[in-house]
Coordinates of C-alpha atoms in Angstrom, one line a residue:
M8 CA 0.0 0.0 0.0
C9 CA 1.5 3.3 -1.1
S10 CA 1.3 5.4 2.1
S11 CA 3.5 6.6 4.9
F12 CA 0.7 5.8 7.3
E13 CA 1.7 3.2 9.9
P14 CA -1.0 0.6 10.9
H15 CA -1.9 0.3 14.5
D16 CA -0.4 -2.9 16.1
D17 CA -1.1 -1.9 19.7
L18 CA -4.9 -2.0 19.4
V19 CA -5.5 -4.9 17.1
A20 CA -8.5 -7.1 18.2
P21 CA -7.7 -10.5 19.7
D22 CA -6.5 -12.9 17.0
N23 CA -9.2 -15.0 15.5
P24 CA -8.1 -17.2 12.7
V25 CA -11.7 -17.7 11.4
E26 CA -12.3 -14.0 11.2
R27 CA -9.0 -13.4 9.6
A28 CA -9.7 -16.1 7.0
L29 CA -13.1 -14.6 6.2
L30 CA -11.9 -11.0 6.0
G31 CA -8.9 -11.9 4.0
G32 CA -6.4 -10.1 6.2
E33 CA -5.5 -8.8 9.6
P34 CA -7.4 -5.9 11.2
R35 CA -4.9 -3.0 11.0
Y36 CA -6.8 0.3 10.9
R37 CA -9.2 2.5 12.8
K38 CA -12.2 4.0 10.9
A39 CA -10.5 7.4 10.6
D40 CA -7.4 5.7 9.1
V41 CA -9.6 4.0 6.4
A42 CA -11.2 7.3 5.5
R43 CA -7.8 9.1 5.3
L44 CA -6.1 6.3 3.2
A45 CA -9.1 6.2 0.9
G46 CA -9.2 9.9 0.5
V47 CA -12.8 10.4 1.7
E48 CA -14.4 12.3 4.6
L49 CA -14.8 10.3 7.8
A50 CA -18.5 11.2 7.9
R51 CA -19.0 9.8 4.4
A52 CA -17.2 6.6 5.3
E53 CA -19.3 6.2 8.4
R54 CA -22.5 6.8 6.5
L55 CA -21.6 4.1 3.9
W56 CA -20.5 1.7 6.6
Q57 CA -23.9 2.1 8.4
A58 CA -25.8 1.9 5.1
M59 CA -24.2 -1.5 4.6
G60 CA -25.8 -2.7 7.8
F61 CA -22.7 -2.9 10.0
A62 CA -22.6 -2.0 13.6
H63 CA -21.2 1.2 15.0
V64 CA -17.5 1.1 15.5
A65 CA -15.8 3.0 18.3
P66 CA -13.2 5.6 17.1
E67 CA -10.3 3.7 18.7
A68 CA -11.2 0.2 17.6
V69 CA -8.8 -1.4 15.1
V70 CA -11.1 -3.7 13.1
F71 CA -10.5 -2.7 9.5
T72 CA -8.3 -4.4 6.9
D73 CA -6.7 -3.4 3.6
F74 CA -9.8 -4.7 1.9
D75 CA -11.9 -2.0 3.7
V76 CA -9.5 0.7 2.4
D77 CA -9.7 -0.7 -1.2
A78 CA -13.5 -1.0 -1.0
M79 CA -13.8 2.7 0.1
R80 CA -11.5 3.8 -2.7
T81 CA -13.6 1.8 -5.2
V82 CA -16.8 3.5 -4.2
D83 CA -15.1 6.9 -4.4
K84 CA -13.8 6.1 -7.9
L85 CA -17.3 4.9 -9.1
V86 CA -18.9 8.1 -7.8
S87 CA -16.1 10.3 -9.3
A88 CA -16.6 8.6 -12.7
E89 CA -20.3 9.2 -12.4
V90 CA -21.0 5.4 -12.6
I91 CA -22.9 5.9 -9.3
P92 CA -24.6 9.3 -8.9
P93 CA -23.4 10.9 -5.6
E94 CA -27.0 11.1 -4.3
L95 CA -27.4 7.4 -4.7
E96 CA -24.3 6.0 -3.2
T97 CA -25.9 5.3 0.1
A98 CA -28.9 3.6 -1.5
V99 CA -26.6 1.5 -3.6
A100 CA -24.6 0.4 -0.5
R101 CA -27.8 -0.4 1.3
S102 CA -29.2 -2.5 -1.5
L103 CA -26.0 -4.4 -2.0
A104 CA -25.7 -5.1 1.7
Q105 CA -29.3 -6.4 2.0
T106 CA -28.6 -8.9 -0.7
M107 CA -25.2 -10.0 0.5
S108 CA -26.3 -10.2 4.1
R109 CA -29.0 -12.7 3.3
L110 CA -26.6 -14.7 1.1
A111 CA -24.0 -14.8 3.9
E112 CA -26.6 -16.0 6.5
W113 CA -27.5 -18.9 4.2
Q114 CA -23.9 -19.8 3.4
L115 CA -22.9 -19.7 7.1
G116 CA -25.7 -22.1 7.9
I117 CA -24.4 -24.5 5.3
F118 CA -20.8 -24.1 6.6
K119 CA -22.0 -24.9 10.2
A120 CA -24.0 -27.9 9.0
V121 CA -20.9 -29.3 7.2
L122 CA -18.6 -28.8 10.1
G123 CA -21.0 -29.8 12.9
D124 CA -19.4 -29.4 16.4
T125 CA -16.1 -28.6 14.8
F126 CA -17.3 -25.2 13.9
A127 CA -17.3 -24.1 17.5
T128 CA -14.7 -26.4 19.1
D129 CA -11.9 -26.5 16.6
I130 CA -11.2 -22.9 15.5
E131 CA -8.0 -23.8 13.5
T132 CA -9.8 -26.4 11.4
T133 CA -12.7 -24.1 10.8
A134 CA -10.4 -21.4 9.6
E135 CA -8.6 -23.9 7.2
V136 CA -11.9 -25.1 5.8
A137 CA -13.1 -21.4 5.4
E138 CA -9.9 -20.6 3.4
A139 CA -10.4 -23.6 1.2
I140 CA -14.2 -23.0 0.5
L141 CA -14.2 -19.2 0.1
P142 CA -12.5 -19.0 -3.3
V143 CA -14.9 -21.7 -4.7
M144 CA -17.9 -19.8 -3.4
E145 CA -16.6 -16.5 -4.8
N146 CA -16.2 -18.0 -8.2
L147 CA -19.7 -19.5 -8.1
Q148 CA -21.2 -16.2 -7.0
G149 CA -19.4 -14.5 -9.8
Y150 CA -20.8 -17.0 -12.3
V151 CA -24.4 -16.6 -11.1
W152 CA -24.2 -12.8 -11.0
R153 CA -22.8 -12.7 -14.6
R154 CA -25.5 -15.0 -15.9
H155 CA -28.3 -12.9 -14.3
L156 CA -26.7 -9.7 -15.5
S157 CA -26.5 -11.1 -19.0
A158 CA -30.2 -12.2 -19.0
I159 CA -31.4 -8.8 -17.7
A160 CA -29.3 -7.0 -20.3
A161 CA -30.5 -9.2 -23.1
R162 CA -34.1 -8.6 -22.1
E163 CA -33.6 -4.8 -22.1
L164 CA -31.7 -4.9 -25.5
D165 CA -34.5 -7.0 -27.1
E166 CA -37.0 -4.1 -26.7
A167 CA -37.4 -1.7 -29.6
D168 CA -36.7 1.3 -27.4
T169 CA -35.7 2.0 -23.9
G170 CA -39.3 2.0 -22.7
P171 CA -40.8 4.3 -20.1
E172 CA -38.9 5.0 -16.9
E173 CA -41.6 3.2 -15.0
P174 CA -42.0 -0.2 -16.9
T175 CA -45.4 -1.9 -17.2
V176 CA -45.4 -5.4 -15.8
V177 CA -47.6 -7.9 -14.1
V178 CA -46.9 -8.0 -10.4
G179 CA -47.8 -11.1 -8.4
F180 CA -47.9 -12.1 -4.7
A181 CA -48.1 -15.7 -3.6
D182 CA -48.8 -16.2 0.1
I183 CA -48.8 -19.4 2.2
V184 CA -52.2 -20.0 3.8
G185 CA -52.1 -20.4 7.6
Y186 CA -48.4 -19.6 8.0
T187 CA -48.9 -18.0 11.4
R188 CA -50.3 -21.3 12.7
L189 CA -47.5 -23.3 11.1
V190 CA -44.9 -21.1 12.8
R191 CA -46.6 -21.9 16.2
D192 CA -47.0 -25.7 15.6
Y193 CA -43.9 -26.7 13.6
S194 CA -40.5 -27.3 14.9
E195 CA -37.7 -25.2 13.5
R196 CA -36.5 -28.1 11.4
E197 CA -40.0 -28.7 10.0
L198 CA -40.5 -25.0 9.3
A199 CA -37.1 -24.8 7.5
R200 CA -38.0 -27.8 5.3
L201 CA -41.4 -26.2 4.5
I202 CA -39.7 -22.9 3.5
D203 CA -37.1 -24.6 1.4
D204 CA -39.7 -26.7 -0.4
F205 CA -41.8 -23.6 -1.0
E206 CA -39.0 -21.5 -2.3
D207 CA -37.7 -24.4 -4.5
L208 CA -41.2 -24.8 -6.1
V209 CA -41.9 -21.2 -6.7
T210 CA -38.4 -20.5 -8.1
R211 CA -38.8 -23.4 -10.6
V212 CA -42.4 -22.5 -11.7
I213 CA -41.8 -18.8 -12.1
A214 CA -38.6 -19.4 -14.1
E215 CA -40.3 -22.0 -16.3
N216 CA -43.0 -19.5 -17.2
H217 CA -40.8 -16.5 -18.0
G218 CA -41.3 -14.6 -14.7
R219 CA -38.8 -13.2 -12.3
I220 CA -38.7 -13.4 -8.5
V221 CA -38.3 -10.0 -6.9
K222 CA -38.0 -11.2 -3.4
T223 CA -39.2 -13.8 -0.9
V224 CA -40.1 -13.0 2.7
G225 CA -40.8 -16.0 4.7
D226 CA -44.3 -17.1 3.7
E227 CA -44.6 -14.9 0.6
V228 CA -43.0 -14.4 -2.8
L229 CA -43.2 -11.3 -4.9
F230 CA -42.7 -11.9 -8.7
V231 CA -43.1 -10.0 -11.9
A232 CA -43.9 -11.0 -15.5
D233 CA -43.8 -9.1 -18.8
T234 CA -47.2 -10.2 -20.0
V235 CA -50.6 -10.9 -18.5
R236 CA -50.6 -14.4 -20.0
D237 CA -47.3 -15.2 -18.4
G238 CA -48.5 -13.8 -15.1
A239 CA -51.7 -15.9 -15.2
E240 CA -49.8 -19.0 -16.2
I241 CA -47.4 -18.6 -13.3
A242 CA -50.2 -18.0 -10.8
L243 CA -52.3 -21.0 -11.9
S244 CA -49.2 -23.3 -12.2
L245 CA -48.1 -22.4 -8.7
N246 CA -51.5 -23.5 -7.3
E247 CA -51.5 -26.7 -9.4
N248 CA -48.0 -27.6 -8.4
V249 CA -48.6 -27.0 -4.7
A250 CA -51.8 -29.1 -4.9
R251 CA -49.5 -32.1 -5.9
E252 CA -47.3 -31.6 -2.9
P253 CA -49.0 -33.1 0.3
D254 CA -46.6 -31.3 2.6
L255 CA -47.1 -27.8 1.2
P256 CA -50.1 -25.7 2.4
P257 CA -52.2 -24.0 -0.3
L258 CA -51.4 -20.5 -1.6
R259 CA -53.4 -17.3 -2.0
I260 CA -52.3 -15.4 -5.1
G261 CA -53.0 -11.8 -6.4
L262 CA -52.1 -10.3 -9.7
A263 CA -52.1 -6.7 -10.9
H264 CA -51.0 -5.1 -14.2
G265 CA -49.6 -1.6 -14.5
T266 CA -46.5 0.6 -14.1
V267 CA -44.0 0.1 -11.3
L268 CA -41.0 2.0 -10.0
A269 CA -38.1 -0.5 -10.4
R270 CA -35.3 0.5 -8.0
F271 CA -32.3 -1.6 -6.9
G272 CA -33.9 -4.9 -7.7
D273 CA -37.2 -4.1 -6.0
V274 CA -40.5 -2.7 -7.3
Y275 CA -42.8 -0.1 -5.8
G276 CA -46.0 1.7 -6.6
S277 CA -49.8 1.3 -6.6
T278 CA -49.6 -1.8 -8.9
V279 CA -47.6 -3.6 -6.2
N280 CA -50.0 -2.5 -3.5
I281 CA -53.1 -3.7 -5.5
A282 CA -51.5 -7.1 -6.0
S283 CA -50.8 -7.3 -2.3
R284 CA -54.4 -6.3 -1.4
L285 CA -55.8 -8.9 -3.8
T286 CA -53.7 -11.6 -2.2
T287 CA -55.3 -10.8 1.2
L288 CA -58.8 -11.1 -0.4
A289 CA -58.1 -14.4 -2.2
R290 CA -59.4 -17.7 -0.9
P291 CA -57.0 -20.6 -0.4
S292 CA -55.8 -22.1 -3.7
S293 CA -57.3 -19.3 -5.7
V294 CA -56.0 -16.5 -7.9
L295 CA -57.5 -12.9 -8.0
V296 CA -56.6 -10.4 -10.7
D297 CA -57.3 -6.7 -11.1
R298 CA -59.2 -4.9 -13.8
E299 CA -56.1 -4.5 -16.1
C300 CA -55.2 -8.1 -15.9
A301 CA -58.8 -9.1 -16.5
A302 CA -59.0 -6.9 -19.6
G303 CA -55.8 -8.5 -21.0
L304 CA -57.0 -12.0 -20.4
R305 CA -60.5 -11.8 -21.8
S306 CA -59.3 -12.7 -25.3
E307 CA -57.4 -15.7 -24.0
S308 CA -59.5 -18.8 -24.5
D309 CA -57.4 -20.8 -22.0
F310 CA -58.7 -18.8 -19.0
L311 CA -62.0 -18.1 -17.3
L312 CA -62.7 -14.9 -15.3
T313 CA -65.4 -14.5 -12.7
S314 CA -66.2 -11.0 -11.5
L315 CA -66.4 -10.6 -7.8
G316 CA -67.4 -7.0 -7.9
P317 CA -66.0 -4.1 -5.8
N318 CA -64.3 -4.9 -2.5
K319 CA -63.8 -2.8 0.6
V320 CA -60.1 -2.6 1.0
S321 CA -58.1 0.0 3.0
G322 CA -56.5 2.5 0.6
F323 CA -58.5 1.4 -2.4
R324 CA -62.1 2.5 -2.9
G325 CA -64.2 0.0 -4.8
L326 CA -61.2 -2.3 -5.8
R327 CA -62.6 -4.7 -8.5
A328 CA -61.4 -8.3 -8.5
W329 CA -61.8 -11.2 -10.8
A330 CA -61.2 -14.9 -9.9
L331 CA -59.0 -16.6 -12.5
R332 CA -59.3 -20.2 -13.5
R333 CA -58.4 -22.4 -16.4
S334 CA -61.0 -23.2 -19.0
E335 CA -62.5 -26.7 -18.7

C-alpha cells in the first residue's frame, strides 16, 4: 500500500483465525485511518458503513483491513466517474448489503452444517476449511451474477426502445395460507424444510413461465412477468404444483398489471399495492386479478374470469377483482 501511514499494532483485536480467513487479512486500521487512506471524509465513510448494515465502531477500535480501504476507494472512484450518482451511493450500498447479508446467512448455515461441532470447538480447522471454501464460493457467486446480468441486459436490449422510466409489468404475490399457525405448531427443522420446499417450487415454476422473482419474505413471494398471459400461467401453475405436494399448504395469489417503479432490484407503486391487497382477499388455492389483468386475459380462451365486484379494501375505494381459473 503506497502510504507513509503506519498501521496500529497496539490496538488490534484479539487474534481470531476464522475472522482473519473470512476477512482476507489482519485488522490494522481505525475507521479514521480508512477514510484518510481512501481519501474520503470520515462522515461519508461512516455513512456508507452504516448503510451496509454494519454495527457502529468506536473511534479507537482497530477492526478494518486493507480490503476495507480498497472498497472505500472503489466506491469513491465509481462516484467520481459518475458510474454511481453521488446522491445514490448510500442507497446502492444499502441495496448491495441487504442482498449480501441474506446470502451470507444462508452460506454460514451450510458451513456450520458441514462442520458440525467442529465449527465451535476447533477454530483452527474451521479457519482452514473457510480458506479452502471461500475462493470456490466467490467463483460460483461471480458466475451466477454474470448470468443474471446477461439475462437482464438481453431482455432490455431486445426491446425496440428504452421504454418508459416506469415499466409496465404484471406483479404477483403468492402467500402461504395459515403460515402463522405453522410457525406456532412446527419445529424449527420442519419450518425450515417447508420454506425450502416452497422456495424451490416457486423458483422453478416462475422461471419456467418467463417470470422473475423480486424477493421472498418467509411465507410470501413477490414476482413479476412481462405479459398478463405469463403472469396468469405462473399463478395457476403455482397452485397446481402446490396441490400435488402433500406437505405444502395452499397458496393465495393476487395479480395486478400496471406501471411500477423499479429500484435496486425491488418494485414499488400502486400496482404492487393492488397485487398485495388482492392476495389478502383471495381464498386458499385461488387467484385474484385486477381490472387491467382481466382486460388483457378476456381474449385468451385458456382462462376463465369471474367478476367478484367491488371490495372494501383499505386505501382502495371499490377495488374490483376477478377470480382466475383455467378453461375446462
